[in-house]
Coordinates of C-alpha atoms in Angstrom, one line a residue:
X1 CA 0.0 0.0 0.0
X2 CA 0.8 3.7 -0.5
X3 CA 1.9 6.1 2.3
X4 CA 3.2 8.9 0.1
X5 CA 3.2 10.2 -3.5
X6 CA 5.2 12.9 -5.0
X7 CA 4.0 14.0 -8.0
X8 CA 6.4 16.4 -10.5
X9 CA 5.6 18.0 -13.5
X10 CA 2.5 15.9 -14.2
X11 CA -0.4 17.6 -15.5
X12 CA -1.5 20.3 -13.5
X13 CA 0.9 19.9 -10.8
X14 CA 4.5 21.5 -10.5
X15 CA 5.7 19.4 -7.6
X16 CA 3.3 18.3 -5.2
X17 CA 3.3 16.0 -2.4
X18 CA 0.2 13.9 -1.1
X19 CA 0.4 12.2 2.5
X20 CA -2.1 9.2 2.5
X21 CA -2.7 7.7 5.4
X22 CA -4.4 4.4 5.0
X23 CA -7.7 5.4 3.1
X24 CA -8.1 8.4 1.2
X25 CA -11.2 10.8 0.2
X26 CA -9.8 13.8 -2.7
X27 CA -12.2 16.6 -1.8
X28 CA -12.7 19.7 -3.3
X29 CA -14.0 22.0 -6.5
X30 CA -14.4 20.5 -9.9
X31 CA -10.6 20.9 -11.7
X32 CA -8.7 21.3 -8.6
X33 CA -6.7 18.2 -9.4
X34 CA -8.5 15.3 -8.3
X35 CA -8.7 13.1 -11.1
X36 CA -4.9 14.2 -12.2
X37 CA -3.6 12.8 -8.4
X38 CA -5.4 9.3 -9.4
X39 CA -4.2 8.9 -13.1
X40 CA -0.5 10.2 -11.9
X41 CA -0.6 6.7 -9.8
X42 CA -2.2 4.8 -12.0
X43 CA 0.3 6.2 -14.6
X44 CA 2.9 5.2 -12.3
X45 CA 1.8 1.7 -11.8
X46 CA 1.7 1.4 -15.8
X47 CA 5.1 2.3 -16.3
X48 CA 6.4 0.1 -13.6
X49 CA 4.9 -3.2 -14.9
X50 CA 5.5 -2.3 -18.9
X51 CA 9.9 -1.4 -17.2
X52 CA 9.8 -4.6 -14.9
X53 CA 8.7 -6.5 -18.4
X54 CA 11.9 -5.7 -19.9
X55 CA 13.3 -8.4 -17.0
X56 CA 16.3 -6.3 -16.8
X57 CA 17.0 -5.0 -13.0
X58 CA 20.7 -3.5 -13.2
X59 CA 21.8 -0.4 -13.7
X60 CA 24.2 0.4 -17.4
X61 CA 26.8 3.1 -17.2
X62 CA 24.3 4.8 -14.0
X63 CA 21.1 4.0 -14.9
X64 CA 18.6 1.8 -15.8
X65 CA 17.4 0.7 -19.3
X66 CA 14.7 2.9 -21.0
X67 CA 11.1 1.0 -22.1
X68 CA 9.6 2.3 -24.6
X69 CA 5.3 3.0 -24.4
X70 CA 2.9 3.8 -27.6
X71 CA 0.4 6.2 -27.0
X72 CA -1.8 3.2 -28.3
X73 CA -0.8 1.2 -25.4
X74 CA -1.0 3.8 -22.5
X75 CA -3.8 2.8 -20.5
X76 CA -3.6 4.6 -17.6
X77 CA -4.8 8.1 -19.0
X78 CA -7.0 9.2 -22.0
X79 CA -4.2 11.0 -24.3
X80 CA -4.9 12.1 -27.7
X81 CA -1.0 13.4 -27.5
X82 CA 1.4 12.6 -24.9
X83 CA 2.5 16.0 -24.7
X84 CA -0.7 16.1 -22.4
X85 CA 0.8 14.7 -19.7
X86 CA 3.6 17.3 -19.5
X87 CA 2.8 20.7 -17.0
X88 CA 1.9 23.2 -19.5
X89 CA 2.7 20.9 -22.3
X90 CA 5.8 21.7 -22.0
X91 CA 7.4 18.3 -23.8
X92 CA 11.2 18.4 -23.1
X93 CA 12.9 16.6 -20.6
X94 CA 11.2 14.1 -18.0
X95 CA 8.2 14.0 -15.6
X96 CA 8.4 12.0 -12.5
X97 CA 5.9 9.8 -9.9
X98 CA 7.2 9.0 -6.6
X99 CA 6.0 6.4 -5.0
X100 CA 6.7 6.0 -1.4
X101 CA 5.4 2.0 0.1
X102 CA 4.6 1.5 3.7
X103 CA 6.1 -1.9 3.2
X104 CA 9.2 1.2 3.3
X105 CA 10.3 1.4 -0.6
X106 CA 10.5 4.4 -2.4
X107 CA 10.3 4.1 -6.2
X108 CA 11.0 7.0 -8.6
X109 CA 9.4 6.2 -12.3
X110 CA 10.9 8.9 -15.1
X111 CA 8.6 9.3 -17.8
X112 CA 11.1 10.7 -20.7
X113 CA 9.5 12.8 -23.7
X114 CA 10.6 11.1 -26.8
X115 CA 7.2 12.2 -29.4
X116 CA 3.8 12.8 -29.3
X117 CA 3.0 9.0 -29.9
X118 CA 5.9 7.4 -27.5
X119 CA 7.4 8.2 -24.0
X120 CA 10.2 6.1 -22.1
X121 CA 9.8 5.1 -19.0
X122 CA 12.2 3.8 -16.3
X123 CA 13.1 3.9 -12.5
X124 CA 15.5 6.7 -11.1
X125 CA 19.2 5.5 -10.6
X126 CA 18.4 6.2 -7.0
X127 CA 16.7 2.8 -6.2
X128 CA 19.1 -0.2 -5.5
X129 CA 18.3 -3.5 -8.1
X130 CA 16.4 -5.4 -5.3
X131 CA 13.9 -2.8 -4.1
X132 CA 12.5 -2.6 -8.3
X133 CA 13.0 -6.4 -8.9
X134 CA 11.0 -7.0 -5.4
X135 CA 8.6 -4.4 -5.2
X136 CA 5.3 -4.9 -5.9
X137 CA 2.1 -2.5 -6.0
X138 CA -1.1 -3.0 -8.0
X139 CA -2.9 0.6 -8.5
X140 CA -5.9 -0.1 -10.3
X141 CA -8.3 3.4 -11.7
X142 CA -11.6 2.9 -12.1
X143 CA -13.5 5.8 -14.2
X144 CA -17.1 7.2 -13.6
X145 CA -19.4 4.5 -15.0
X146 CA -20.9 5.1 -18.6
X147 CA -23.5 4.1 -20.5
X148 CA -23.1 0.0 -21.6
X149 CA -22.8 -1.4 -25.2
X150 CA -25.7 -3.5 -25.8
X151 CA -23.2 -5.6 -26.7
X152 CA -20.0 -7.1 -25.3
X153 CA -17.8 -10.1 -26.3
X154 CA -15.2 -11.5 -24.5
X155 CA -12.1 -9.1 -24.2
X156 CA -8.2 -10.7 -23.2
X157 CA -6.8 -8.6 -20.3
X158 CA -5.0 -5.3 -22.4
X159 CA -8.3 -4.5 -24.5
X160 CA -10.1 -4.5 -20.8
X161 CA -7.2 -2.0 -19.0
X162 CA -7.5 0.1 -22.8
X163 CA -11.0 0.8 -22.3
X164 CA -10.7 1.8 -19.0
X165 CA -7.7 3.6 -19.4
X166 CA -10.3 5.4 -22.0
X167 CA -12.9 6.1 -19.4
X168 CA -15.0 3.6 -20.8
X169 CA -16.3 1.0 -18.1
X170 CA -19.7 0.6 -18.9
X171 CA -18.1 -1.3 -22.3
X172 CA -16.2 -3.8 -20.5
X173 CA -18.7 -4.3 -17.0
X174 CA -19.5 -7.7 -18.3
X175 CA -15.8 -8.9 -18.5
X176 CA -15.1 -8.0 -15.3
X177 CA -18.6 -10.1 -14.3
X178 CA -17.1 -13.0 -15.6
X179 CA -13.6 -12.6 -14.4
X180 CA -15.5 -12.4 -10.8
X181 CA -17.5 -15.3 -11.6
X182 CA -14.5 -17.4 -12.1
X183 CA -13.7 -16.8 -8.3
X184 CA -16.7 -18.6 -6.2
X185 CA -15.5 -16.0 -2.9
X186 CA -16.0 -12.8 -5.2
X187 CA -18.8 -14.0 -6.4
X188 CA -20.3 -14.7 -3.8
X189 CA -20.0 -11.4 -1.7
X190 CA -20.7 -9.6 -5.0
X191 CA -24.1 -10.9 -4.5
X192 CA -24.5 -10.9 -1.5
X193 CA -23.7 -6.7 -1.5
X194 CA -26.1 -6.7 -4.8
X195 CA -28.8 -8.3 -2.5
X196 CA -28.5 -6.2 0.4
X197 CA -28.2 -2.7 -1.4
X198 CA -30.8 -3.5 -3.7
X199 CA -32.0 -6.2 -3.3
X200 CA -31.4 -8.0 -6.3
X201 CA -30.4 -11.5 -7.5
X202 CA -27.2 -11.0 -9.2
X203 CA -27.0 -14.3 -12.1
X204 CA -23.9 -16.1 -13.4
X205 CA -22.8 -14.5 -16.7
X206 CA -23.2 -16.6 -19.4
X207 CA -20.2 -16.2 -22.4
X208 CA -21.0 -18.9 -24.5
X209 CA -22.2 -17.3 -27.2
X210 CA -20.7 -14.1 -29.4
X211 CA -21.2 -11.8 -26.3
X212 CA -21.8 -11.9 -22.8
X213 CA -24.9 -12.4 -21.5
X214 CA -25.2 -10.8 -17.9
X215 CA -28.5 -10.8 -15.7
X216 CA -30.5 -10.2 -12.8
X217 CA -33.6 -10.3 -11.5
X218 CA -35.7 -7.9 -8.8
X219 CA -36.8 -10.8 -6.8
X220 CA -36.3 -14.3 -6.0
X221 CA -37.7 -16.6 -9.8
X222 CA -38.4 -13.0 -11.3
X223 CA -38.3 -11.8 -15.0
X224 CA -34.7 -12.0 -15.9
X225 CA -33.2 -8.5 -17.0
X226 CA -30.0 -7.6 -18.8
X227 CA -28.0 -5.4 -16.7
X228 CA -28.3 -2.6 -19.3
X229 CA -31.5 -2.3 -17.9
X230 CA -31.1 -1.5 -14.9
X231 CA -30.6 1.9 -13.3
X232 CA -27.3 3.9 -13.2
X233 CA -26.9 4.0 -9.8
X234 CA -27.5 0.3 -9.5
X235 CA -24.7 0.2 -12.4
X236 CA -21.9 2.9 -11.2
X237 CA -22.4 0.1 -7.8
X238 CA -22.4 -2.7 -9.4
X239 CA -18.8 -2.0 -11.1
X240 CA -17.1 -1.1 -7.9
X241 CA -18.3 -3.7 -6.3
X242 CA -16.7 -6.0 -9.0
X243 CA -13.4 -4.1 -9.2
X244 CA -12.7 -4.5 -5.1
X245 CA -13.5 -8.2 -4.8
X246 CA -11.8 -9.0 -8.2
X247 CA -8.5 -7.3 -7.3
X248 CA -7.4 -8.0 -3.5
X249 CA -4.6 -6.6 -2.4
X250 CA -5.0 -3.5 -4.7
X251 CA -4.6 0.3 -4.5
X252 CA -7.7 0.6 -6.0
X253 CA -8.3 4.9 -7.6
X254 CA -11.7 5.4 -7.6
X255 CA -12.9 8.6 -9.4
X256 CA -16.2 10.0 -8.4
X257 CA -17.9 6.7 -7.1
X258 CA -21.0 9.0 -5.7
X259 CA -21.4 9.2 -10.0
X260 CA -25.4 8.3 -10.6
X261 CA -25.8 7.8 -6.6
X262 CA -28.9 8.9 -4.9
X263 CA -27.5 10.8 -1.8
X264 CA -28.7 7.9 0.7
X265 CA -27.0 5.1 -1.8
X266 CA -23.9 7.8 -1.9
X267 CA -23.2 6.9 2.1
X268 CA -24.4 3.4 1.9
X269 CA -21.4 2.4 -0.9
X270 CA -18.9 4.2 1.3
X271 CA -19.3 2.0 4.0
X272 CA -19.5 -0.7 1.7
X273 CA -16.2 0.0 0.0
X274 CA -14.5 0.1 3.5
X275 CA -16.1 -3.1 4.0
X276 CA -15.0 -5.1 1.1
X277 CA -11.4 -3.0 1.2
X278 CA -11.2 -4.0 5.0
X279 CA -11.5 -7.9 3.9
X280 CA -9.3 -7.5 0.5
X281 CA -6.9 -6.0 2.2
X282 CA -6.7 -2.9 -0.2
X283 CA -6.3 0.3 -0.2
X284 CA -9.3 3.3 -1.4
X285 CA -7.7 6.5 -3.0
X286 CA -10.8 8.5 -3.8
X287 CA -11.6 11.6 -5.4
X288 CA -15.2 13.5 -4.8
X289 CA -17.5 16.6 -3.8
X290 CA -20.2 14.5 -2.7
X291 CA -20.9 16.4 0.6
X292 CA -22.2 12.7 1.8
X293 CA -19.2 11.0 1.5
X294 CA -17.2 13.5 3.0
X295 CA -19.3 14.0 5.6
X296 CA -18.7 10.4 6.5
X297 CA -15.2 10.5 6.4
X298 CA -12.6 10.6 9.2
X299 CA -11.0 14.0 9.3
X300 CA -7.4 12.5 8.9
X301 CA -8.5 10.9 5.9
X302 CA -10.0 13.6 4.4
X303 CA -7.5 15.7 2.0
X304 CA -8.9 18.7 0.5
X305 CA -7.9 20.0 -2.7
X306 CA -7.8 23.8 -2.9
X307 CA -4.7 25.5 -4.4
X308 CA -2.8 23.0 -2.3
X309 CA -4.1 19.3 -1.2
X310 CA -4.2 19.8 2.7
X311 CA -5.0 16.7 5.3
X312 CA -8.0 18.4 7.3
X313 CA -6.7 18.4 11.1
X314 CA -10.1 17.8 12.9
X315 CA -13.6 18.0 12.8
X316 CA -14.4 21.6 13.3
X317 CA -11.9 21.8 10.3
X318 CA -14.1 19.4 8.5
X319 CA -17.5 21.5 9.3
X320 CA -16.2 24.4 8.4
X321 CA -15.1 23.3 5.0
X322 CA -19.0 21.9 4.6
X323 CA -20.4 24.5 6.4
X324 CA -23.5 26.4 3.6
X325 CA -25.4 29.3 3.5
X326 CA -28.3 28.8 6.3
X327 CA -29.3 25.8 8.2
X328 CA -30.4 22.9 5.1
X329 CA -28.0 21.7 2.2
X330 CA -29.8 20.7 -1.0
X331 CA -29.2 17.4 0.1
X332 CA -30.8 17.8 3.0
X333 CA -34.0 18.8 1.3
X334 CA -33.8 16.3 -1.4
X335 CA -33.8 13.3 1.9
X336 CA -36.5 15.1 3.6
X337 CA -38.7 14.4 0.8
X338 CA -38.1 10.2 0.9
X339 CA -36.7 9.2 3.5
X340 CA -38.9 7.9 6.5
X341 CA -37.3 9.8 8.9
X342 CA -34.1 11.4 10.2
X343 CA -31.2 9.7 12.8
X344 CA -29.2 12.0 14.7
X345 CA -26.1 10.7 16.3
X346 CA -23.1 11.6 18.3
X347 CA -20.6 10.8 15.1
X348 CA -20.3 8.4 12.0
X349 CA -18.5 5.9 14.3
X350 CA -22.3 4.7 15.6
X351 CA -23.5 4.3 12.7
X352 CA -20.9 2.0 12.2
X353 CA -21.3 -0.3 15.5
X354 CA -25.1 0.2 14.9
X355 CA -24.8 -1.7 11.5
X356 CA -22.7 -4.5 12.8
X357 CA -25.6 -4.8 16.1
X358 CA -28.1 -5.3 13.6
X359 CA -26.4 -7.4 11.3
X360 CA -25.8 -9.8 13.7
X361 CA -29.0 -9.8 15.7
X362 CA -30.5 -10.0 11.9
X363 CA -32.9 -6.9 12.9
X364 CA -35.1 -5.8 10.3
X365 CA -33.4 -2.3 10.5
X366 CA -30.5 -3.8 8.6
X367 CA -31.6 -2.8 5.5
X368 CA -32.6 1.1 6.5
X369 CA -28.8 1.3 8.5
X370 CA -26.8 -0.2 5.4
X371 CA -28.4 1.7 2.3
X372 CA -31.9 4.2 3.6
X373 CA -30.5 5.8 6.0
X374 CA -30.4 10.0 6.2
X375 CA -28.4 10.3 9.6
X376 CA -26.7 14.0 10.6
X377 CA -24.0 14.3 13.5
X378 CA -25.9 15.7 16.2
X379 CA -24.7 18.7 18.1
X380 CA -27.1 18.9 21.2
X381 CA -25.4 22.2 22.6
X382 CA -23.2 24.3 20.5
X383 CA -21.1 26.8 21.8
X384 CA -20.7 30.1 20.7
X385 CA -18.8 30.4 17.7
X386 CA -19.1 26.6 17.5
X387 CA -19.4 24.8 13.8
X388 CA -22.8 23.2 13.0
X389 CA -26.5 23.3 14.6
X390 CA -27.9 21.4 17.4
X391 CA -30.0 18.6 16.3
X392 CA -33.6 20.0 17.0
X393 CA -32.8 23.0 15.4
X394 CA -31.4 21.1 12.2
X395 CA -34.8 19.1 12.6
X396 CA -37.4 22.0 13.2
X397 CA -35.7 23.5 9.7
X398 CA -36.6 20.5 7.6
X399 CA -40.3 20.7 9.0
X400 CA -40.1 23.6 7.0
X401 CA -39.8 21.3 3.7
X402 CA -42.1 18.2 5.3
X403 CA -43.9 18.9 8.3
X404 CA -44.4 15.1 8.8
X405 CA -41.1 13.7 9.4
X406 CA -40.0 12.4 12.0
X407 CA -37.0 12.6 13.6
X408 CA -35.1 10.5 16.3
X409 CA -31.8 12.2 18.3
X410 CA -29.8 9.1 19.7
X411 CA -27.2 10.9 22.1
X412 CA -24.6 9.5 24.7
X413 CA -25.5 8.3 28.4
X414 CA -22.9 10.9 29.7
X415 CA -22.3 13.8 32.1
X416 CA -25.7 15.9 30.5
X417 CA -28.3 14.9 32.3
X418 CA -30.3 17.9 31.1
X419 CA -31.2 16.0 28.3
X420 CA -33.6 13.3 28.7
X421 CA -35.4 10.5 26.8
X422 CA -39.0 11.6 25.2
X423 CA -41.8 9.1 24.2
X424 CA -41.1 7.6 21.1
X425 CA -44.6 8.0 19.4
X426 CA -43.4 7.7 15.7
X427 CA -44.2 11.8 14.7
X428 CA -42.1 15.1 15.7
X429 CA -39.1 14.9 17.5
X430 CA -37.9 12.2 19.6
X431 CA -34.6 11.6 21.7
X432 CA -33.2 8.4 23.3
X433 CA -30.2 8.0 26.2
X434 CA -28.1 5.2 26.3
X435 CA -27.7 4.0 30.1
X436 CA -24.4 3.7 30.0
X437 CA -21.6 6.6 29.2
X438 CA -21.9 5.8 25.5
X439 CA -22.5 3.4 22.8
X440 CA -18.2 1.8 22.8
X441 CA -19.5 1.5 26.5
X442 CA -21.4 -1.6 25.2
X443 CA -18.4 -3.2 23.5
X444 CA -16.5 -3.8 27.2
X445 CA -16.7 -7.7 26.9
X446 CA -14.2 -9.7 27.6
X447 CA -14.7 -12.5 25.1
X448 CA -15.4 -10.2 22.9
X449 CA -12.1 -8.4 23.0
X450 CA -10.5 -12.2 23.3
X451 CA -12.0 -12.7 20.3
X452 CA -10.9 -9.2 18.3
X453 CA -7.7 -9.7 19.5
X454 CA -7.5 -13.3 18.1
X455 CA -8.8 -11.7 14.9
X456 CA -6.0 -9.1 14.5
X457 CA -3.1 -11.3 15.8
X458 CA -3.6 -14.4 14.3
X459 CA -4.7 -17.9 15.9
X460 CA -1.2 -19.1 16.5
X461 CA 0.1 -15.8 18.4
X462 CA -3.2 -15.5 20.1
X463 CA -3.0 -17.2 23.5
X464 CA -0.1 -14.9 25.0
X465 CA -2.3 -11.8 23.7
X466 CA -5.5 -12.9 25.5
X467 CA -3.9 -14.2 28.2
X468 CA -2.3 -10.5 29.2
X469 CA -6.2 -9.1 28.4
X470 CA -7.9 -11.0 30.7
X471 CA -5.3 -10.5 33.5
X472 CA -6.3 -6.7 32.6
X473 CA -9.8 -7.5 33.0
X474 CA -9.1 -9.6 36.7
X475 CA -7.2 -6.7 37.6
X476 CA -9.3 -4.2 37.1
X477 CA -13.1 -4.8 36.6
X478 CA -14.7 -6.5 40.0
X479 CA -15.5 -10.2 39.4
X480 CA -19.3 -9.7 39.2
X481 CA -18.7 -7.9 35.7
X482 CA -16.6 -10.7 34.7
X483 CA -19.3 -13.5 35.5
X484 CA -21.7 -11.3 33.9
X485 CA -20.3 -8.7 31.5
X486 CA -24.2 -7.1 30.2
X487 CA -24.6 -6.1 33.9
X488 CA -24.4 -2.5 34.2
X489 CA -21.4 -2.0 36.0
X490 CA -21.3 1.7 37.2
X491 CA -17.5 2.5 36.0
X492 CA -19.4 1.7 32.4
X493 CA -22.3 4.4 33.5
X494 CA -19.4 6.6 34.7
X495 CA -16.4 6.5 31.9
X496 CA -15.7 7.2 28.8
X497 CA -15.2 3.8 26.7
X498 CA -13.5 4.7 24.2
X499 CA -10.6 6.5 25.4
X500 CA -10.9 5.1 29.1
X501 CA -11.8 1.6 28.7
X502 CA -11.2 0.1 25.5
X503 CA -7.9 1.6 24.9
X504 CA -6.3 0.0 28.0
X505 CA -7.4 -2.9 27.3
X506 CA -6.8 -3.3 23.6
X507 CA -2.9 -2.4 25.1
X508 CA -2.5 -4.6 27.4
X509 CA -2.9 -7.6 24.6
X510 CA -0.1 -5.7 22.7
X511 CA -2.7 -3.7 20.7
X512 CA -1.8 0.1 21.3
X513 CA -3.1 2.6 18.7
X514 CA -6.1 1.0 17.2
X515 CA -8.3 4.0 16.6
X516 CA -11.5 4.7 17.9
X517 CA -12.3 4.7 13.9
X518 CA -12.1 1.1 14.1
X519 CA -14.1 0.0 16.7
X520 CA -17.1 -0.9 15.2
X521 CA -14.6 -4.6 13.5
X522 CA -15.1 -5.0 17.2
X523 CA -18.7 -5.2 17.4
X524 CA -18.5 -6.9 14.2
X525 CA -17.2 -10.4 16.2
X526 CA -20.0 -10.2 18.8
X527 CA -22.2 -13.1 19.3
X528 CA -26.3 -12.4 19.8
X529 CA -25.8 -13.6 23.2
X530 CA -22.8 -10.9 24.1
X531 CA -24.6 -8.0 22.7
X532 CA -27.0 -5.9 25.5
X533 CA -30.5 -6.4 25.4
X534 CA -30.6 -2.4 25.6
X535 CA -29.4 -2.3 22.0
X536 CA -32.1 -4.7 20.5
X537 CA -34.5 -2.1 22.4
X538 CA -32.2 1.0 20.3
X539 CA -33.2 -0.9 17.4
X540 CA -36.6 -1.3 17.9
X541 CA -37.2 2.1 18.9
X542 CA -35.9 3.4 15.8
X543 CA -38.1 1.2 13.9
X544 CA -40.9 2.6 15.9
X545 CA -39.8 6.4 15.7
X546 CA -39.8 6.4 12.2
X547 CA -43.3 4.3 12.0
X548 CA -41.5 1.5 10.2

């Protein structure tokens, strides 16, 4: 995976750096680079493979051997000259990717003007022979979806990357079916996702015949329909969802996947690309303005693209760069309009844990938490000067556009007392507690930490890691808790979980630094049995508030 990229004379960009920390969301105005930092990798990744083919990993008289690329053959970006690649098209001399690993490598690729219809390409002398004949990185850009061909034969590898490369995904969706069809795991989580988000029967694609023939159907035994006929949104999902489970272990560039997404779908695919990343073990570089995604997005992941990319430092940096004129965004009015009502919560982070809860419990709010859901932080008493609106207020503005929707604010068990449960009557306004300091409160468990722990160390290093947890447990939680960890304990009424409780813990099995960001793989192992009845009530009172 990718930690750094330096970027010179690409494009746009003079020399520009990009931190990337994990996962990545580009945000910012229309041509303020986005797109250009996503090709420039995918450029570099090109180059590399097209060198490494050459099989030649010494340096002659200083440096390495030039390979030579057509214009024909450059996939990675559109070109109609490669003087377009050059800053200012200014065509002498080379351009340069930098590619810094957090495996620790550092690759340099030269891309050397030779004429409008070849380049060279090669690494800097500065790498050693084993780093470039070892190395080994798989960026894969995947383009706004577009229209399909009606029809689609069977394409070899290089026609599939020279359509994409073109911008053209919607002419090759079916070949990438079928390459996930070949794999029964992808396949099956591709439907699976399909079914879920839409709820869909995704079918085998048949290539038999001249062209592909790819189907699904809207319910179980239903009319089977090509997938040209389906939506766009259900399209635009349907090819990143085949791109992440088709290519594991991939830095996978993905330019404007809000494209054709209603603004609910937009947070829904989010979370589901974090998901399927999280189990590929790959890495999302995306570029967007959908105020959705971004609103969902850790502020350390979120780079902002003004007249220099920026890592945001916080949340109030974060509101203030989506901070509009008044109190509603247009988004806000288009969800007031559908959706069946409106979740406030402390952060994105519960949504998260919410999810997992209901996955596993198999609630019936599944569906509205994974791809229905119109959910805004809440802010239940803002300070002067403070970012943002506090819930009610944010709530008594969209009466404004539906005076019959109802609205739910689910806020922390902690020192604000003030604030206090309502009856949950399915119409106006209505607030919930939870009894304890918040909602990480309810992932103190220790067989549930045994079993994260086992999860992130492996089987075989697992028993010393557990073994120094649960001695943190004996030591510090009274033995009551530990013969019954769903008891209320009143340390878990009293302290803050997530940086009081779960931190400790997590270290003393040899897991320092796992971010509150991640808690919710946490709730993800529970068992029905380990999660507290007061959640299944959560869940059923949301189902109720919104008259579902």
């Amino acid at each position: 995976m990718i930690r750094k990229v330096i970027i010179r004379r690409f494009k746009r960009f003079d020399e520009v750096t990009f931190d990337l920390p994990g996962h990545v969301v580009l945000a910012g105005p229309n041509n303020t680079g986005k797109t250009t930092v996503l090709q420039a990798i995918a450029a570099w990744g090109f180059a590399f493979d097209r060198w490494k083919r050459l099989n030649d990993f010494q340096r002659h008289g200083g440096a390495y051997t030039k390979a030579p690329i057509t214009r024909q053959t450059f996939s990675a970006v559109p070109l109609r000259a490669f003087d377009l690649l050059w800053r200012d098209r200014t065509y002498t001399g080379a351009l340069e990717v930098e590619i810094q690993s957090v495996q620790g490598w550092i690759i340099t690729m030269e891309f050397i003007a030779d004429s409008t219809e070849q380049i060279y390409v090669r690494p800097k002398p500065n790498v050693n022979p084993t780093t470039v004949r070892t190395a080994v990185l798989l960026p894969v850009f995947v383009p706004p979806m577009t229209g399909l061909s009606t029809d689609e034969p069977v394409y070899q590898s290089p026609k599939i990357d020279q359509l994409l490369g073109q911008a053209k995904p919607g002419e090759v969706i079916r070949n990438l079916l079928l390459q996930a069809h070949q794999s029964e795991t992808a396949w099956a989580a591709l439907q699976e996702s399909i079914k879920r988000l839409f709820g869909y029967e995704l079918l085998p694609p048949n290539a038999d015949g001249p062209d592909i023939l790819a189907e699904y159907t809207a319910q179980p035994g239903g009319t089977r329909l090509d997938i040209a006929s389906a939506g766009s949104g259900f399209q635009q999902v349907l090819m990143l969802l085949t791109f992440l489970n088709t290519r594991p272990a991939s830095v996978l560039l993905l330019d404007e996947p809000d494209a054709h997404l209603h603004v609910i779908l937009q947070d829904a695919i989010y979370g589901e690309l974090r998901a399927v990343a999280a189990k590929q073990q790959s890495q999302l570089i995306i570029a967007t303005h959908s105020e959705v995604i971004i609103n969902s997005v850790e502020p350390r992941e979120l780079c902002v693209m003004l007249n220099q990319p920026r890592m945001l430092a916080d949340n109030e940096e974060r509101a203030r760069l989506m901070k509009s004129l008044g109190v509603l965004s247009n988004e806000d009015i288009m969800l007031a309009l559908d959706a069946p009502g409106i979740l406030y919560l402390e952060d994105y982070t519960d949504l998260q844990i919410l999810r997992e809860w209901a996955r596993i419990l198999e609630h019936s709010m599944y569906a509205l938490l994974t791809s229905r859901l119109f959910w805004k932080k809440t802010v239940s008493q803002p300070r002067p000067g403070a970012t943002g609106i506090a819930a009610r207020e944010h709530y008594d503005a969209l009466k404004l556009v539906r005076d019959d929707l109802p609205g739910l604010e689910l806020v922390d068990g902690d020192a604000r007392p003030e604030i206090q449960s309502t009856p949950i009557t399915g119409q106006g306004f209505q607030r919930l507690r939870w009894k304890r300091y918040e909602i990480e409160s309810y992932l103190v468990h220790p067989d549930v930490l045994a079993r994260y722990v086992e999860k992130i160390v492996g089987t075989g290093a697992a028993p010393l890691h557990v073994q120094d947890l649960r001695k943190h447990f004996a030591e510090t939680y009274p033995p009551a808790f530990l013969r019954n960890p769903l008891g209320d304990l009143p340390l878990l009424l009293s302290t803050k979980a997530c940086t009081l409780l779960l931190p400790p813990a997590l270290e003393a099995a040899g897991l320092a630094g796992i971010p509150y960001t991640r808690y919710h793989e946490i709730a993800g192992v529970m068992k029905p049995e380990e999660i507290h009845p007061e959640v299944k009530e959560r869940l059923d009172a949301i189902q109720k508030a919104f008259g579902l």
